[in-house]
Amino acid sequence: MKVTERILAIETSCDETSAAVIQNGTEILSNVVSSQIESHKRFGGVVPEIASRHHVEQITFIVEQALQEAKVTMDDISAVAVTEGPGLVGALLIGVNAAKSIAFSHNLPLIGVHHIAGHIYANRLIQELTFPLLALVVSGGHTELVYMKEHGSFEIIGETRDDAVGEAYDKVARTLGLPYPGGPHIDKLAAEGEVSIDFPRAWLEPDSFDFSFSGLKSAVINTLHNYKQRGEDVLIENIAASFQASVIDVLVEKTKRAAEQYQVKQLVLAGGVAANRGLRAELEKQFSNREVELLIPPLHLCTDNAAMIGAAASIKYQKQQYSDYDLNGNPGLDLEQQ
Ligand code: KG4
Ligand code: ZN
């Protein structure tokens, strides 16, 4: 008889309070996400204290709702998983403490999950992963190329040396006077504009898979100031399109090279910036005739959610890699040590 595994997963690393029930690692029985974006918008970014307060207010309701929507009770749950890090420490702590108390009171295994492992495993909710694979992780806090030779094994072969790509989007958006988070707004404007400015591309050393976006960000901000000083008008659609073209060029070119060098079977896209329509389209174009299979999660699984945490936790559950009750929120958690 096949034993059904159901994981209750919790994610509170930044500004989304989320709980999900994942069955056998791949089936989403529920995935409830409560976003706090409206509360942070007027500050132009996430305010850590406000994030923690929202998580405290929401977490119990969100967990209850996730169980209800999944049509299960705690008796049907096999383990409790939670994002352990990286993220905002106060925000992480709310999820970690909720998970600990639920696991303890129901005598269930507790599983700490790395947030980026979660973003990568969002792909397993749409299709089985095939190894070796390469993950392009692009979020508000991370820009990484991760090589995986098997389930649960993560090797970072390239990463940003300064700003994460989402961070660059948000900072450029702020300069353009767009609301937070700016990524989706730039994406939309870019589709309406033309690539009229040749912004720099940081290729770094020829064999490097690392990224750098702070020079590009400064170039965009300087260009805008120069236009203003000369009293000239510039179409912000064209600025957005030119900025986005530079970002996508570097991301896609380095990913293509890494996929070839590491002879991977799959390329999976992960993280909030995976929602970017320009990036998705260019990857689809570049990988359409290739041996490498491209996986791109649907939009609601690209941004922070607990379903992806449950999917990553399932691998640890199978290996009985449980956490102790001294589990803590860890803002600097290392992906390779997972
Ligand atoms: O993964 P995520 O939800 O949170 C982190 O773990 O960081 O990513 C959020 C980031 C934000 O910087 C947001 O501006 C960016 O993802 N983002 C986008 C798009 N949608 C979200 N960036 C570019 N284009 C988009 N369509
Ligand atoms: Zn994230």
PDB file of N, CA, C and O in Angstrom, residues 106-134:
ATOM      1  N   HIS A 106       1.754  18.283  17.861  1.00  0.00           N
ATOM      2  CA  HIS A 106       1.187  17.125  17.145  1.00  0.00           C
ATOM      3  C   HIS A 106       2.200  16.013  16.983  1.00  0.00           C
ATOM      4  O   HIS A 106       1.948  15.047  16.243  1.00  0.00           O
ATOM      5  N   ASN A 107       3.340  16.163  17.635  1.00  0.00           N
ATOM      6  CA  ASN A 107       4.381  15.140  17.613  1.00  0.00           C
ATOM      7  C   ASN A 107       4.786  14.754  16.176  1.00  0.00           C
ATOM      8  O   ASN A 107       4.801  13.579  15.815  1.00  0.00           O
ATOM      9  N   LEU A 108       5.066  15.771  15.383  1.00  0.00           N
ATOM     10  CA  LEU A 108       5.433  15.553  13.972  1.00  0.00           C
ATOM     11  C   LEU A 108       6.875  16.003  13.714  1.00  0.00           C
ATOM     12  O   LEU A 108       7.373  16.886  14.413  1.00  0.00           O
ATOM     13  N   PRO A 109       7.529  15.427  12.703  1.00  0.00           N
ATOM     14  CA  PRO A 109       8.867  15.914  12.364  1.00  0.00           C
ATOM     15  C   PRO A 109       8.814  17.369  11.899  1.00  0.00           C
ATOM     16  O   PRO A 109       7.841  17.795  11.266  1.00  0.00           O
ATOM     17  N   LEU A 110       9.888  18.102  12.220  1.00  0.00           N
ATOM     18  CA  LEU A 110      10.026  19.516  11.833  1.00  0.00           C
ATOM     19  C   LEU A 110      11.128  19.589  10.774  1.00  0.00           C
ATOM     20  O   LEU A 110      12.170  18.959  10.924  1.00  0.00           O
ATOM     21  N   ILE A 111      10.869  20.329   9.689  1.00  0.00           N
ATOM     22  CA  ILE A 111      11.869  20.398   8.606  1.00  0.00           C
ATOM     23  C   ILE A 111      12.149  21.854   8.246  1.00  0.00           C
ATOM     24  O   ILE A 111      11.274  22.566   7.759  1.00  0.00           O
ATOM     25  N   GLY A 112      13.388  22.300   8.460  1.00  0.00           N
ATOM     26  CA  GLY A 112      13.804  23.653   8.072  1.00  0.00           C
ATOM     27  C   GLY A 112      14.222  23.643   6.605  1.00  0.00           C
ATOM     28  O   GLY A 112      14.920  22.743   6.160  1.00  0.00           O
ATOM     29  N   VAL A 113      13.766  24.649   5.846  1.00  0.00           N
ATOM     30  CA  VAL A 113      14.028  24.675   4.402  1.00  0.00           C
ATOM     31  C   VAL A 113      14.713  25.990   4.022  1.00  0.00           C
ATOM     32  O   VAL A 113      14.374  27.056   4.551  1.00  0.00           O
ATOM     33  N   HIS A 114      15.662  25.909   3.085  1.00  0.00           N
ATOM     34  CA  HIS A 114      16.310  27.114   2.545  1.00  0.00           C
ATOM     35  C   HIS A 114      15.357  27.755   1.531  1.00  0.00           C
ATOM     36  O   HIS A 114      14.814  27.068   0.659  1.00  0.00           O
ATOM     37  N   HIS A 115      15.178  29.067   1.654  1.00  0.00           N
ATOM     38  CA  HIS A 115      14.218  29.769   0.797  1.00  0.00           C
ATOM     39  C   HIS A 115      14.507  29.559  -0.700  1.00  0.00           C
ATOM     40  O   HIS A 115      13.581  29.390  -1.504  1.00  0.00           O
ATOM     41  N   ILE A 116      15.779  29.553  -1.072  1.00  0.00           N
ATOM     42  CA  ILE A 116      16.136  29.407  -2.497  1.00  0.00           C
ATOM     43  C   ILE A 116      15.910  27.969  -2.972  1.00  0.00           C
ATOM     44  O   ILE A 116      15.503  27.747  -4.122  1.00  0.00           O
ATOM     45  N   ALA A 117      16.151  27.005  -2.085  1.00  0.00           N
ATOM     46  CA  ALA A 117      15.812  25.613  -2.443  1.00  0.00           C
ATOM     47  C   ALA A 117      14.323  25.564  -2.764  1.00  0.00           C
ATOM     48  O   ALA A 117      13.893  24.906  -3.720  1.00  0.00           O
ATOM     49  N   GLY A 118      13.522  26.287  -1.972  1.00  0.00           N
ATOM     50  CA  GLY A 118      12.086  26.359  -2.224  1.00  0.00           C
ATOM     51  C   GLY A 118      11.795  26.932  -3.606  1.00  0.00           C
ATOM     52  O   GLY A 118      11.057  26.331  -4.391  1.00  0.00           O
ATOM     53  N   HIS A 119      12.406  28.076  -3.925  1.00  0.00           N
ATOM     54  CA  HIS A 119      12.164  28.684  -5.250  1.00  0.00           C
ATOM     55  C   HIS A 119      12.497  27.685  -6.369  1.00  0.00           C
ATOM     56  O   HIS A 119      11.764  27.567  -7.349  1.00  0.00           O
ATOM     57  N   ILE A 120      13.603  26.967  -6.222  1.00  0.00           N
ATOM     58  CA  ILE A 120      13.992  25.995  -7.260  1.00  0.00           C
ATOM     59  C   ILE A 120      12.958  24.865  -7.334  1.00  0.00           C
ATOM     60  O   ILE A 120      12.509  24.484  -8.420  1.00  0.00           O
ATOM     61  N   TYR A 121      12.533  24.369  -6.159  1.00  0.00           N
ATOM     62  CA  TYR A 121      11.593  23.235  -6.140  1.00  0.00           C
ATOM     63  C   TYR A 121      10.166  23.622  -6.550  1.00  0.00           C
ATOM     64  O   TYR A 121       9.325  22.740  -6.746  1.00  0.00           O
ATOM     65  N   ALA A 122       9.892  24.910  -6.709  1.00  0.00           N
ATOM     66  CA  ALA A 122       8.589  25.315  -7.262  1.00  0.00           C
ATOM     67  C   ALA A 122       8.396  24.632  -8.612  1.00  0.00           C
ATOM     68  O   ALA A 122       7.278  24.295  -9.014  1.00  0.00           O
ATOM     69  N   ASN A 123       9.507  24.391  -9.300  1.00  0.00           N
ATOM     70  CA  ASN A 123       9.441  23.735 -10.613  1.00  0.00           C
ATOM     71  C   ASN A 123       8.942  22.301 -10.521  1.00  0.00           C
ATOM     72  O   ASN A 123       8.358  21.785 -11.467  1.00  0.00           O
ATOM     73  N   ARG A 124       9.209  21.639  -9.391  1.00  0.00           N
ATOM     74  CA  ARG A 124       8.789  20.235  -9.253  1.00  0.00           C
ATOM     75  C   ARG A 124       7.267  20.133  -9.086  1.00  0.00           C
ATOM     76  O   ARG A 124       6.698  19.052  -9.216  1.00  0.00           O
ATOM     77  N   LEU A 125       6.635  21.278  -8.809  1.00  0.00           N
ATOM     78  CA  LEU A 125       5.170  21.269  -8.695  1.00  0.00           C
ATOM     79  C   LEU A 125       4.518  21.278 -10.077  1.00  0.00           C
ATOM     80  O   LEU A 125       3.315  21.078 -10.206  1.00  0.00           O
ATOM     81  N   ILE A 126       5.324  21.537 -11.119  1.00  0.00           N
ATOM     82  CA  ILE A 126       4.758  21.486 -12.473  1.00  0.00           C
ATOM     83  C   ILE A 126       5.274  20.284 -13.253  1.00  0.00           C
ATOM     84  O   ILE A 126       4.590  19.749 -14.103  1.00  0.00           O
ATOM     85  N   GLN A 127       6.490  19.868 -12.962  1.00  0.00           N
ATOM     86  CA  GLN A 127       7.064  18.728 -13.691  1.00  0.00           C
ATOM     87  C   GLN A 127       8.196  18.088 -12.896  1.00  0.00           C
ATOM     88  O   GLN A 127       8.894  18.791 -12.165  1.00  0.00           O
ATOM     89  N   GLU A 128       8.406  16.798 -13.063  1.00  0.00           N
ATOM     90  CA  GLU A 128       9.478  16.104 -12.342  1.00  0.00           C
ATOM     91  C   GLU A 128      10.842  16.670 -12.767  1.00  0.00           C
ATOM     92  O   GLU A 128      11.040  16.989 -13.944  1.00  0.00           O
ATOM     93  N   LEU A 129      11.751  16.811 -11.825  1.00  0.00           N
ATOM     94  CA  LEU A 129      13.079  17.342 -12.140  1.00  0.00           C
ATOM     95  C   LEU A 129      13.956  16.221 -12.705  1.00  0.00           C
ATOM     96  O   LEU A 129      13.848  15.075 -12.293  1.00  0.00           O
ATOM     97  N   THR A 130      14.828  16.590 -13.672  1.00  0.00           N
ATOM     98  CA  THR A 130      15.744  15.631 -14.279  1.00  0.00           C
ATOM     99  C   THR A 130      17.160  16.152 -14.080  1.00  0.00           C
ATOM    100  O   THR A 130      17.438  17.319 -14.378  1.00  0.00           O
ATOM    101  N   PHE A 131      18.052  15.287 -13.621  1.00  0.00           N
ATOM    102  CA  PHE A 131      19.411  15.730 -13.276  1.00  0.00           C
ATOM    103  C   PHE A 131      20.447  15.213 -14.271  1.00  0.00           C
ATOM    104  O   PHE A 131      20.213  14.178 -14.895  1.00  0.00           O
ATOM    105  N   PRO A 132      21.585  15.929 -14.397  1.00  0.00           N
ATOM    106  CA  PRO A 132      21.899  17.179 -13.713  1.00  0.00           C
ATOM    107  C   PRO A 132      21.084  18.342 -14.270  1.00  0.00           C
ATOM    108  O   PRO A 132      20.751  18.342 -15.448  1.00  0.00           O
ATOM    109  N   LEU A 133      20.815  19.306 -13.397  1.00  0.00           N
ATOM    110  CA  LEU A 133      20.076  20.481 -13.861  1.00  0.00           C
ATOM    111  C   LEU A 133      20.766  21.768 -13.441  1.00  0.00           C
ATOM    112  O   LEU A 133      21.611  21.766 -12.540  1.00  0.00           O
ATOM    113  N   LEU A 134      20.388  22.835 -14.118  1.00  0.00           N
ATOM    114  CA  LEU A 134      20.891  24.158 -13.779  1.00  0.00           C
ATOM    115  C   LEU A 134      19.686  25.011 -13.410  1.00  0.00           C
ATOM    116  O   LEU A 134      18.670  24.969 -14.107  1.00  0.00           O
TER     117      LEU A 134
END
